[in-house]
Amino acid sequence: DARVHLGHKKGCRHRFMEPYIFGCRLDQDIIDLDQTMQHLQLALNFTAHIAYRKGIILFISRKRQFCHLVESTARECGEYAHTRYWQGGLLTNAHIQFGSGVRLPDLIIFLSSLNNVFEPHVAIRDAAKMNIPTVGVVDTNCNPCLITYPIPGNDDSPTAMELYCKLFRMTIIRAKDKRRQSEVFDELR
């Protein structure tokens, strides 16, 4: 129902996304949902571990139609979002731009991994240089190589984006609740 399986036209396909493609119908790539589920479970598990350990999580998306959704998702789970233009070097030169006491995010979640139609988001390269783990929704026209936990799926459909945001929000909130419960339990000992 969420149209997660729909990829781009066959001519837009990135060669590194071929293992995640189930087939092609009417010249449109169909993403293998079995692989999407496996990768999504790994990504959500990793996200939960980061949230449980009080890590800073940054949501990033450059798609204008999903800015409000991404920002509200980050706000609801007590994390951060960046939906505007990303100036290159924000992570690699953070100590110069923000001062010496700044803490970088422990995880970056890319809800769309392209800046525009052709080029990958600049923050993907910055995060790879700084060894910051990344989780990213990668469509059939994206390069999944620099993303630590790629999730093959549609990043253009509003229902798919709502599904991703809902899953990440639920995962982070549950992990934080679990941490609070364990802290209360430890205090009672």
Tab-separated table of C-alpha atoms in Angstrom:
chain	number	residue	atom	x	y	z
A	1	ASP	CA	0.000	0.000	0.000
A	2	ALA	CA	2.876	2.408	0.689
A	3	ARG	CA	4.368	1.959	-2.813
A	4	VAL	CA	7.791	1.205	-1.352
A	5	HIS	CA	8.454	-1.278	-4.165
A	6	LEU	CA	8.291	1.268	-7.006
A	7	GLY	CA	11.629	2.388	-8.381
A	8	HIS	CA	12.560	4.781	-11.165
A	9	LYS	CA	12.607	4.180	-14.900
A	10	LYS	CA	15.040	1.530	-16.098
A	11	GLY	CA	17.228	4.158	-17.785
A	12	CYS	CA	17.821	5.968	-14.459
A	13	ARG	CA	19.001	2.821	-12.660
A	14	HIS	CA	22.276	3.012	-10.749
A	15	ARG	CA	24.399	-0.082	-11.379
A	16	PHE	CA	25.049	-0.672	-7.658
A	17	MET	CA	21.296	-0.952	-7.035
A	18	GLU	CA	20.870	-3.924	-9.394
A	19	PRO	CA	21.095	-6.575	-6.608
A	20	TYR	CA	18.084	-4.968	-4.893
A	21	ILE	CA	15.858	-4.959	-7.985
A	22	PHE	CA	13.253	-7.713	-8.255
A	23	GLY	CA	12.391	-7.025	-11.882
A	24	CYS	CA	11.163	-4.486	-14.376
A	25	ARG	CA	7.597	-3.810	-15.471
A	26	LEU	CA	6.532	-1.292	-18.114
A	27	ASP	CA	10.096	0.067	-18.104
A	28	GLN	CA	9.928	0.803	-14.350
A	29	ASP	CA	12.150	-0.937	-11.799
A	30	ILE	CA	10.464	-2.985	-9.070
A	31	ILE	CA	12.377	-3.176	-5.778
A	32	ASP	CA	12.659	-6.538	-3.994
A	33	LEU	CA	10.606	-6.082	-0.811
A	34	ASP	CA	12.200	-9.094	0.899
A	35	GLN	CA	15.564	-7.337	0.786
A	36	THR	CA	13.922	-4.066	1.816
A	37	MET	CA	12.517	-5.760	4.934
A	38	GLN	CA	15.879	-7.285	5.868
A	39	HIS	CA	17.745	-4.005	5.423
A	40	LEU	CA	15.017	-2.034	7.195
A	41	GLN	CA	15.162	-4.351	10.224
A	42	LEU	CA	18.946	-3.968	10.436
A	43	ALA	CA	18.677	-0.182	10.142
A	44	LEU	CA	15.920	0.092	12.758
A	45	ASN	CA	17.854	-2.172	15.137
A	46	PHE	CA	20.958	-0.014	14.774
A	47	THR	CA	18.895	3.160	15.241
A	48	ALA	CA	17.360	1.728	18.419
A	49	HIS	CA	20.810	0.931	19.836
A	50	ILE	CA	21.992	4.489	19.159
A	51	ALA	CA	18.863	5.993	20.762
A	52	TYR	CA	19.139	3.644	23.764
A	53	ARG	CA	22.713	4.792	24.380
A	54	LYS	CA	21.713	8.514	24.335
A	55	GLY	CA	23.161	9.110	20.883
A	56	ILE	CA	22.398	12.190	18.816
A	57	ILE	CA	20.383	11.364	15.692
A	58	LEU	CA	20.093	13.751	12.745
A	59	PHE	CA	17.369	13.381	10.108
A	60	ILE	CA	18.244	14.791	6.666
A	61	SER	CA	16.066	15.264	3.598
A	62	ARG	CA	16.308	17.725	0.724
A	63	LYS	CA	12.903	17.015	-0.816
A	64	ARG	CA	10.821	20.118	-0.351
A	65	GLN	CA	7.489	18.291	-0.151
A	66	PHE	CA	8.653	16.240	2.857
A	67	CYS	CA	10.387	18.985	4.886
A	68	HIS	CA	7.536	19.405	7.359
A	69	LEU	CA	7.120	15.638	7.802
A	70	VAL	CA	10.829	15.105	8.498
A	71	GLU	CA	11.067	18.053	10.899
A	72	SER	CA	7.957	17.006	12.834
A	73	THR	CA	9.229	13.410	13.048
A	74	ALA	CA	12.532	14.571	14.519
A	75	ARG	CA	10.778	16.926	16.932
A	76	GLU	CA	8.371	14.227	18.151
A	77	CYS	CA	11.171	11.843	19.044
A	78	GLY	CA	13.431	14.526	20.542
A	79	GLU	CA	16.083	14.518	17.823
A	80	TYR	CA	17.325	16.921	15.154
A	81	ALA	CA	16.494	17.533	11.492
A	82	HIS	CA	18.129	19.387	8.608
A	83	THR	CA	15.984	19.957	5.526
A	84	ARG	CA	17.632	22.999	3.976
A	85	TYR	CA	20.735	23.438	1.813
A	86	TRP	CA	23.716	21.558	3.255
A	87	GLN	CA	26.930	23.521	3.116
A	88	GLY	CA	29.811	21.154	2.415
A	89	GLY	CA	32.156	20.732	5.350
A	90	LEU	CA	29.606	21.209	8.136
A	91	LEU	CA	30.754	17.943	9.686
A	92	THR	CA	34.409	17.916	8.642
A	93	ASN	CA	35.040	21.519	9.743
A	94	ALA	CA	32.641	21.572	12.707
A	95	HIS	CA	35.329	22.559	15.213
A	96	ILE	CA	36.116	25.648	13.100
A	97	GLN	CA	32.542	26.651	12.264
A	98	PHE	CA	30.901	25.957	15.640
A	99	GLY	CA	33.756	25.992	18.161
A	100	SER	CA	35.736	23.307	19.922
A	101	GLY	CA	33.027	21.921	22.227
A	102	VAL	CA	30.571	20.825	19.551
A	103	ARG	CA	29.328	17.222	19.493
A	104	LEU	CA	28.690	15.657	16.107
A	105	PRO	CA	25.694	13.370	15.534
A	106	ASP	CA	26.125	9.700	16.346
A	107	LEU	CA	23.827	8.669	13.484
A	108	ILE	CA	22.523	10.413	10.378
A	109	ILE	CA	19.290	9.192	8.791
A	110	PHE	CA	18.861	10.156	5.136
A	111	LEU	CA	15.232	9.949	4.085
A	112	SER	CA	16.279	10.875	0.563
A	113	SER	CA	19.891	10.337	-0.393
A	114	LEU	CA	20.017	12.607	-3.445
A	115	ASN	CA	20.484	16.380	-3.430
A	116	ASN	CA	18.838	16.764	-6.814
A	117	VAL	CA	18.179	14.403	-9.689
A	118	PHE	CA	21.813	13.429	-10.293
A	119	GLU	CA	24.121	14.129	-7.369
A	120	PRO	CA	24.215	12.425	-3.953
A	121	HIS	CA	23.694	14.490	-0.818
A	122	VAL	CA	26.888	16.268	0.265
A	123	ALA	CA	26.403	15.136	3.871
A	124	ILE	CA	26.813	11.473	2.834
A	125	ARG	CA	30.402	12.134	1.822
A	126	ASP	CA	31.013	14.320	4.912
A	127	ALA	CA	29.662	11.602	7.223
A	128	ALA	CA	31.827	8.960	5.536
A	129	LYS	CA	34.916	11.139	6.036
A	130	MET	CA	34.093	11.597	9.734
A	131	ASN	CA	33.176	7.897	10.283
A	132	ILE	CA	29.625	8.787	11.303
A	133	PRO	CA	27.290	5.845	10.609
A	134	THR	CA	24.438	6.530	8.210
A	135	VAL	CA	21.055	4.995	7.524
A	136	GLY	CA	19.532	5.906	4.191
A	137	VAL	CA	16.549	5.197	1.990
A	138	VAL	CA	18.052	4.518	-1.441
A	139	ASP	CA	15.923	4.471	-4.569
A	140	THR	CA	16.986	2.685	-7.754
A	141	ASN	CA	18.729	5.827	-9.052
A	142	CYS	CA	20.973	6.227	-5.952
A	143	ASN	CA	24.443	4.970	-5.084
A	144	PRO	CA	24.211	2.919	-1.852
A	145	CYS	CA	27.975	2.495	-1.394
A	146	LEU	CA	28.749	5.248	1.148
A	147	ILE	CA	25.656	4.593	3.268
A	148	THR	CA	26.328	2.275	6.202
A	149	TYR	CA	22.795	0.823	6.378
A	150	PRO	CA	21.067	1.313	3.011
A	151	ILE	CA	17.331	0.651	2.802
A	152	PRO	CA	16.291	-0.049	-0.800
A	153	GLY	CA	12.934	1.607	-1.334
A	154	ASN	CA	10.929	4.363	-2.939
A	155	ASP	CA	11.900	7.823	-1.684
A	156	ASP	CA	9.411	9.758	-3.849
A	157	SER	CA	6.036	8.479	-2.623
A	158	PRO	CA	4.385	10.441	0.230
A	159	THR	CA	2.917	7.251	1.719
A	160	ALA	CA	6.335	5.562	1.689
A	161	MET	CA	7.942	8.566	3.393
A	162	GLU	CA	5.207	8.600	6.032
A	163	LEU	CA	5.858	4.900	6.638
A	164	TYR	CA	9.624	5.415	7.031
A	165	CYS	CA	9.117	8.374	9.381
A	166	LYS	CA	6.572	6.460	11.457
A	167	LEU	CA	8.888	3.452	11.788
A	168	PHE	CA	11.918	5.550	12.778
A	169	ARG	CA	9.831	7.614	15.220
A	170	MET	CA	8.384	4.492	16.896
A	171	THR	CA	11.810	2.858	17.097
A	172	ILE	CA	13.515	5.870	18.679
A	173	ILE	CA	10.694	6.504	21.161
A	174	ARG	CA	10.611	2.837	22.223
A	175	ALA	CA	14.382	2.750	22.694
A	176	LYS	CA	14.304	5.903	24.826
A	177	ASP	CA	11.423	4.515	26.900
A	178	LYS	CA	13.353	1.285	27.415
A	179	ARG	CA	16.386	3.286	28.572
A	180	ARG	CA	14.224	5.252	31.049
A	181	GLN	CA	12.756	2.012	32.396
A	182	SER	CA	16.198	0.498	32.903
A	183	GLU	CA	17.421	3.694	34.624
A	184	VAL	CA	14.447	3.603	37.007
A	185	PHE	CA	15.048	-0.094	37.638
A	186	ASP	CA	18.732	0.575	38.381
A	187	GLU	CA	17.782	3.331	40.846
A	188	LEU	CA	15.461	0.960	42.695
A	189	ARG	CA	18.234	-1.578	43.252
